[in-house]
């Protein structure tokens, strides 16, 4: 039963992570209204929380419940997937710092630097690639 609960929260975390990142990307297009920028800043909090849920439940699935840890640990595709998740987290730091620095702006129009948009797009790319790796790992692919 604990396996099902952890998997459920893992999927819920993934859904929220996907939704918040996509919503942020749709909100931030070059010059945005202050209201949309503030919305993106608030959404970033939920993005971070959902990433934390995905990380914790993922670690529980790897090391605690479900299949034995060796099933995942010995699979190179799992390590690629884990690396992509870590890179995704690292790529989220720059936008988060930008939101924190500028969240109290009173400018009516906020100019979003292209760098912030590119960092989000890289995260979206990882978000698209990670599930196929998860499917391959779960199916037992990737072993030598």
CSV table of C-alpha atoms in Angstrom, one decimal:
chain,number,residue,atom,x,y,z
A,1,UNK,CA,0.0,0.0,0.0
A,2,UNK,CA,2.8,2.4,0.8
A,3,UNK,CA,4.2,1.8,-2.7
A,4,UNK,CA,0.9,3.0,-4.2
A,5,UNK,CA,0.8,6.1,-2.0
A,6,UNK,CA,4.3,7.1,-2.9
A,7,UNK,CA,3.7,6.5,-6.6
A,8,UNK,CA,0.5,8.5,-6.5
A,9,UNK,CA,2.3,11.5,-4.9
A,10,UNK,CA,5.1,11.1,-7.3
A,11,UNK,CA,2.7,11.4,-10.2
A,12,UNK,CA,0.8,14.3,-8.6
A,13,UNK,CA,4.1,16.1,-8.1
A,14,UNK,CA,5.0,15.5,-11.8
A,15,UNK,CA,1.7,16.9,-12.9
A,16,UNK,CA,2.0,20.0,-10.8
A,17,UNK,CA,5.6,20.5,-11.9
A,18,UNK,CA,4.6,20.2,-15.6
A,19,UNK,CA,1.7,22.5,-15.1
A,20,UNK,CA,3.5,25.2,-13.3
A,21,UNK,CA,6.5,25.3,-15.6
A,22,UNK,CA,4.2,25.4,-18.7
A,23,UNK,CA,2.1,28.1,-17.1
A,24,UNK,CA,5.2,30.2,-16.4
A,25,UNK,CA,6.4,29.8,-19.9
A,26,UNK,CA,3.0,30.9,-21.3
A,27,UNK,CA,3.0,34.0,-19.0
A,28,UNK,CA,6.4,35.2,-19.8
A,29,UNK,CA,6.7,36.4,-23.4
A,30,UNK,CA,9.1,39.3,-23.8
A,31,UNK,CA,7.3,42.3,-22.2
A,32,UNK,CA,4.6,41.3,-19.7
A,33,UNK,CA,2.2,43.2,-17.5
A,34,UNK,CA,3.1,43.5,-13.8
A,35,UNK,CA,0.2,41.3,-12.9
A,36,UNK,CA,1.4,38.5,-15.2
A,37,UNK,CA,4.9,38.8,-13.8
A,38,UNK,CA,3.6,38.6,-10.2
A,39,UNK,CA,1.6,35.6,-11.2
A,40,UNK,CA,4.8,33.9,-12.6
A,41,UNK,CA,6.6,34.7,-9.3
A,42,UNK,CA,3.9,33.1,-7.3
A,43,UNK,CA,3.8,30.1,-9.7
A,44,UNK,CA,7.5,29.6,-9.2
A,45,UNK,CA,6.9,28.8,-5.5
A,46,UNK,CA,4.5,26.0,-6.5
A,47,UNK,CA,7.0,24.9,-9.1
A,48,UNK,CA,9.7,24.5,-6.5
A,49,UNK,CA,7.4,22.7,-4.1
A,50,UNK,CA,6.3,20.3,-6.7
A,51,UNK,CA,9.9,19.6,-7.7
A,52,UNK,CA,10.6,18.9,-4.1
A,53,UNK,CA,7.7,16.4,-3.9
A,54,UNK,CA,9.0,14.7,-7.1
A,55,UNK,CA,12.5,14.5,-5.7
A,56,UNK,CA,11.4,13.1,-2.3
A,57,UNK,CA,9.0,10.6,-3.7
A,58,UNK,CA,11.4,9.6,-6.4
A,59,UNK,CA,14.1,8.9,-3.8
A,60,UNK,CA,11.6,6.9,-1.8
A,61,UNK,CA,10.7,4.9,-4.9
A,62,UNK,CA,14.4,4.3,-5.6
A,63,UNK,CA,15.7,3.6,-2.1
A,64,UNK,CA,12.7,2.7,0.0
A,65,UNK,CA,9.6,1.2,-1.6
A,66,UNK,CA,8.8,-0.6,-4.8
A,67,UNK,CA,11.5,-2.4,-6.7
A,68,UNK,CA,14.9,-3.0,-5.2
A,69,UNK,CA,17.3,-0.1,-5.5
A,70,UNK,CA,19.7,-2.2,-7.6
A,71,UNK,CA,17.0,-2.4,-10.3
A,72,UNK,CA,17.5,1.4,-10.8
A,73,UNK,CA,21.1,1.8,-9.6
A,74,UNK,CA,22.5,-0.6,-12.2
A,75,UNK,CA,20.6,1.0,-15.1
A,76,UNK,CA,22.5,3.6,-17.1
A,77,UNK,CA,19.3,5.1,-18.4
A,78,UNK,CA,18.1,5.7,-14.9
A,79,UNK,CA,21.3,7.7,-14.3
A,80,UNK,CA,20.7,9.7,-17.4
A,81,UNK,CA,17.1,10.4,-16.2
A,82,UNK,CA,18.4,11.4,-12.7
A,83,UNK,CA,21.0,13.7,-14.3
A,84,UNK,CA,18.4,15.4,-16.4
A,85,UNK,CA,16.2,16.0,-13.4
A,86,UNK,CA,19.3,17.5,-11.5
A,87,UNK,CA,20.1,19.7,-14.6
A,88,UNK,CA,16.5,20.8,-14.7
A,89,UNK,CA,16.7,21.9,-11.1
A,90,UNK,CA,20.0,23.7,-11.8
A,91,UNK,CA,18.4,25.5,-14.8
A,92,UNK,CA,15.6,26.6,-12.6
A,93,UNK,CA,17.9,28.6,-10.2
A,94,UNK,CA,18.5,31.5,-12.6
A,95,UNK,CA,14.8,32.2,-13.2
A,96,UNK,CA,14.0,31.8,-9.5
A,97,UNK,CA,16.7,34.3,-8.5
A,98,UNK,CA,15.3,36.7,-11.2
A,99,UNK,CA,11.8,36.4,-9.7
A,100,UNK,CA,13.0,36.9,-6.2
A,101,UNK,CA,15.1,39.9,-7.2
A,102,UNK,CA,12.3,41.6,-9.1
A,103,UNK,CA,9.1,40.4,-7.5
A,104,UNK,CA,8.4,43.7,-5.9
A,105,UNK,CA,8.8,45.8,-9.0
A,106,UNK,CA,6.2,48.5,-9.6
A,107,UNK,CA,6.9,48.8,-13.3
A,108,UNK,CA,3.7,48.4,-15.3
A,109,UNK,CA,5.5,46.5,-18.0
A,110,UNK,CA,8.3,44.0,-17.0
A,111,UNK,CA,10.8,43.1,-19.7
A,112,UNK,CA,11.8,39.5,-19.3
A,113,UNK,CA,15.4,38.8,-20.4
A,114,UNK,CA,15.8,36.3,-23.2
A,115,UNK,CA,18.1,34.3,-20.9
A,116,UNK,CA,15.2,33.6,-18.4
A,117,UNK,CA,13.0,32.4,-21.3
A,118,UNK,CA,15.8,30.2,-22.6
A,119,UNK,CA,16.4,28.7,-19.2
A,120,UNK,CA,12.7,27.8,-18.9
A,121,UNK,CA,12.7,26.3,-22.4
A,122,UNK,CA,15.7,24.1,-21.5
A,123,UNK,CA,13.7,22.9,-18.5
A,124,UNK,CA,10.7,22.2,-20.7
A,125,UNK,CA,13.0,20.1,-23.0
A,126,UNK,CA,14.2,18.0,-20.0
A,127,UNK,CA,10.5,17.7,-18.9
A,128,UNK,CA,9.7,16.2,-22.3
A,129,UNK,CA,12.6,13.8,-22.3
A,130,UNK,CA,12.5,12.5,-18.7
A,131,UNK,CA,9.2,10.5,-19.1
A,132,UNK,CA,10.5,8.5,-22.1
A,133,UNK,CA,13.5,7.5,-20.0
A,134,UNK,CA,11.2,6.6,-17.1
A,135,UNK,CA,9.2,4.3,-19.4
A,136,UNK,CA,12.3,2.7,-20.7
A,137,UNK,CA,13.8,2.1,-17.2
A,138,UNK,CA,10.5,0.7,-15.9
A,139,UNK,CA,10.4,-1.7,-18.9
A,140,UNK,CA,13.9,-2.9,-18.0
A,141,UNK,CA,15.7,-1.3,-20.9
A,142,UNK,CA,19.2,0.1,-20.6
A,143,UNK,CA,21.0,-2.8,-19.1
A,144,UNK,CA,24.2,-4.0,-20.8
